Short mmCIF file of C-alpha atoms in Angstrom, two decimals:
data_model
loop_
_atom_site.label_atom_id
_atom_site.label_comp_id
_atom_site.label_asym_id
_atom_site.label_seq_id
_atom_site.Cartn_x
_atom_site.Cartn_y
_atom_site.Cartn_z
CA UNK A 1 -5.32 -31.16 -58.71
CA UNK A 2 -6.63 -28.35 -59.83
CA UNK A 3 -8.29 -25.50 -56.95
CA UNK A 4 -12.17 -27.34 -57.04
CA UNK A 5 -10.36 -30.56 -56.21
CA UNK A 6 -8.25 -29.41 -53.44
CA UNK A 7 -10.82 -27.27 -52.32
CA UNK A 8 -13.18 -30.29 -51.43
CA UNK A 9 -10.13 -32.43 -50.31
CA UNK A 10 -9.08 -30.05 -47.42
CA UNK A 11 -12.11 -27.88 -46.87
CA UNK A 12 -10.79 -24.54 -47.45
CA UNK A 13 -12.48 -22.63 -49.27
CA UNK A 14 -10.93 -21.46 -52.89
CA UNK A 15 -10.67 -17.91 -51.67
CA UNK A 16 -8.77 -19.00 -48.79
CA UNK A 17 -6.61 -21.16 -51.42
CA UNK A 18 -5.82 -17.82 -53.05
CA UNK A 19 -5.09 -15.87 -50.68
CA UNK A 20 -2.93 -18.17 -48.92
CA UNK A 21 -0.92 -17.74 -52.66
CA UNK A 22 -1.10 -14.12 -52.55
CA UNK A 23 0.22 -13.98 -48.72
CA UNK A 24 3.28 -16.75 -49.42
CA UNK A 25 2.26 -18.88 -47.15
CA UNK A 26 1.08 -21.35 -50.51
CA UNK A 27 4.59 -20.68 -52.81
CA UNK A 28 5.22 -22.25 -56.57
CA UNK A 29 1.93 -23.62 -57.20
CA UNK A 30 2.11 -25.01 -60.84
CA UNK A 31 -0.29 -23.56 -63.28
CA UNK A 32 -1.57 -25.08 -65.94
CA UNK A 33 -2.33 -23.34 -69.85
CA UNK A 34 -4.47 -20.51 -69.10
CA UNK A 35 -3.50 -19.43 -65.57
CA UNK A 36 -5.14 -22.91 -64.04
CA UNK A 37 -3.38 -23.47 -60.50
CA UNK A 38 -2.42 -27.42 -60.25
CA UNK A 39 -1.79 -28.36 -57.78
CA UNK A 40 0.11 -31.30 -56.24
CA UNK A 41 0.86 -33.76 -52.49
CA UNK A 42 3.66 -31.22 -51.76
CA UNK A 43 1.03 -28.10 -51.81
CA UNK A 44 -1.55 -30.75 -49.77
CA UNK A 45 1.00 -31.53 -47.02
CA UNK A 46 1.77 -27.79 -46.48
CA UNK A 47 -1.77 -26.86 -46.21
CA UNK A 48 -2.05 -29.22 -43.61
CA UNK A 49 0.85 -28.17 -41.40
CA UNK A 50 -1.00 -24.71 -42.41
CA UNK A 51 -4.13 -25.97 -41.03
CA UNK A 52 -2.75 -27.53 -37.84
CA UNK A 53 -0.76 -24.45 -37.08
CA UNK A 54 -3.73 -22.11 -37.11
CA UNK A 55 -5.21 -24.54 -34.85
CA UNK A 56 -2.54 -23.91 -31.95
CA UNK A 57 -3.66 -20.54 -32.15
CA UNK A 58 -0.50 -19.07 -34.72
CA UNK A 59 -1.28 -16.06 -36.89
CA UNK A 60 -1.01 -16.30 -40.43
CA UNK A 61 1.96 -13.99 -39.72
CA UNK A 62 3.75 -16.51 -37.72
CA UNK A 63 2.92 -19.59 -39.88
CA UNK A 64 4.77 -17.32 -42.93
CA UNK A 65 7.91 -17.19 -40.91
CA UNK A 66 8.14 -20.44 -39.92
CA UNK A 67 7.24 -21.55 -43.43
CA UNK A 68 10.32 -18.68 -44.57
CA UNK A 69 12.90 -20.17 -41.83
CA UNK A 70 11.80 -23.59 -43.07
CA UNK A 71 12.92 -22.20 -46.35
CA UNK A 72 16.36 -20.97 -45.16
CA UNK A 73 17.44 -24.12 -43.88
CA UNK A 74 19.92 -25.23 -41.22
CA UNK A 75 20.53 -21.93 -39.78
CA UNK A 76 17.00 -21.62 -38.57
CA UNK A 77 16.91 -24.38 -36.90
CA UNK A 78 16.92 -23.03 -33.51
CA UNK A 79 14.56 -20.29 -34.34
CA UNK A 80 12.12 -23.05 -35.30
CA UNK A 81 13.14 -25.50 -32.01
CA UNK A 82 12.04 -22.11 -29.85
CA UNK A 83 8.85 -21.70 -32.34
CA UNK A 84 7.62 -24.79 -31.75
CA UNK A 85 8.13 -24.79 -27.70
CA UNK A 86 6.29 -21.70 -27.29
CA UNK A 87 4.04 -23.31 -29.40
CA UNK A 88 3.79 -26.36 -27.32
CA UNK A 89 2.88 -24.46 -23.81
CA UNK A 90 0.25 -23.04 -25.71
CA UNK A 91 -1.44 -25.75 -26.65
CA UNK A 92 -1.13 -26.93 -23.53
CA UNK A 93 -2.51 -24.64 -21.90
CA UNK A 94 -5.61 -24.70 -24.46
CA UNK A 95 -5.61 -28.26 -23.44
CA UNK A 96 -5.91 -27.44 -19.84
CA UNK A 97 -8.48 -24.97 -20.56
CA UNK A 98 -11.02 -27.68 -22.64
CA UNK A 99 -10.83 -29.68 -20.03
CA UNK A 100 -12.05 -27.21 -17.72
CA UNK A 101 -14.75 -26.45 -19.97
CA UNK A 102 -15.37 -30.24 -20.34
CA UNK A 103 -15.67 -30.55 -16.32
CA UNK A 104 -18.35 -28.37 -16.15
CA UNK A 105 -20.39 -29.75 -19.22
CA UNK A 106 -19.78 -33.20 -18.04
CA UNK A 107 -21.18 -31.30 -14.03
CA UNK A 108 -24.09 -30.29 -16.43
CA UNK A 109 -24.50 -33.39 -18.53
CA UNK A 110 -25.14 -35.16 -14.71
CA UNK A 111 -27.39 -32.31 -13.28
CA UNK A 112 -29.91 -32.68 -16.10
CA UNK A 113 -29.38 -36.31 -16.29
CA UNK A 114 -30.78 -36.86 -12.63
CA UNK A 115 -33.29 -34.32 -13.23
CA UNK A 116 -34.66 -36.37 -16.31
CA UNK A 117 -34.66 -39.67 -14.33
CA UNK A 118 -37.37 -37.35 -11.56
CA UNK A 119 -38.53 -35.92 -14.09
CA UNK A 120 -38.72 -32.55 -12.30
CA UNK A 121 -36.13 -29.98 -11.97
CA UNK A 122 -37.48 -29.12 -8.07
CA UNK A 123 -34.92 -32.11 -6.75
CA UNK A 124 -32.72 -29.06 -6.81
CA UNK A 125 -35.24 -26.71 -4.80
CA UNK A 126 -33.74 -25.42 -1.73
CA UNK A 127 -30.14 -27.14 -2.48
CA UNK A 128 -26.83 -25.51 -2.88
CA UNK A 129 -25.51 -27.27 -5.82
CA UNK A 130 -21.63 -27.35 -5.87
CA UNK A 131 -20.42 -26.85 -9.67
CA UNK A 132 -16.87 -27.43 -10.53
CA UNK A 133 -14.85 -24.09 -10.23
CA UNK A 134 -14.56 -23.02 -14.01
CA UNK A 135 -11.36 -20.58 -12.50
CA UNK A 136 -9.72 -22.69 -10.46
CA UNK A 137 -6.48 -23.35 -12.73
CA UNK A 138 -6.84 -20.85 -14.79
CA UNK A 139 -3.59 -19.15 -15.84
CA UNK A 140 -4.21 -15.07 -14.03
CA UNK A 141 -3.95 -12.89 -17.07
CA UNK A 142 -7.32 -14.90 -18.00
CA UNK A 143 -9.54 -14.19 -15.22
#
């Protein structure tokens, strides 16, 4: 596939293609006559694990050494266990913290619901209306 194609197929952008390359996070991309990157499933499947790690919150920097352990085989494979724990907690805890955030929109999503149906906002006039507590189990280094 050349960079267009893969572009459109993963929605990254054919800067961020590139750059990936230049950081060595994207390694031994084929190139055609004439400097043309082509490239394949193998290149696909690592942008997605790419992808998905940026999306538990690792830095490019940290997706590069887990992509270099991978690399080095079976004596990384603790280094990578203990990656991918620390990794778990925090996507649990980013889990824990949308559904916070999902509480109160769904406290919201019922306030203005009720007010539609009276079509008036003063049903709430003179009422102490009890929200969910966006802090209550959040971790402490957050508040």
């Amino acid at each position: 596939m050349r960079i267009g194609e893969i572009s459109k197929k993963t929605g990254l952008s054919e800067h961020t293609l590139r750059f990936y390359e230049k950081e060595g996070l994207l390694s031994n991309v084929a190139k055609r006559r004439g400097g043309i990157r082509d490239y394949c499933d193998a290149d696909l499947r690592r942008l997605g694990m790419i992808e998905c790690l940026k999306k538990t919150g690792m830095s490019l920097a940290e997706i590069k050494q887990y992509l270099d352990w991978n690399k080095q085989g079976d004596k990384t494979i603790q280094l990578r266990y203990d990656m991918f724990l620390q990794r778990r907690a925090a996507v649990e805890q980013q889990l824990r913290d949308i559904q916070r955030t999902l509480a109160v929109v769904d406290f919201k999503i019922k306030y203005y619901a009720r007010a539609l149906r009276a079509g008036t906002m003063s049903i709430y006039d003179g009422k102490k209306i009890k929200m969910p507590d966006f802090f209550a189990d959040a971790p402490e280094n957050s508040k």
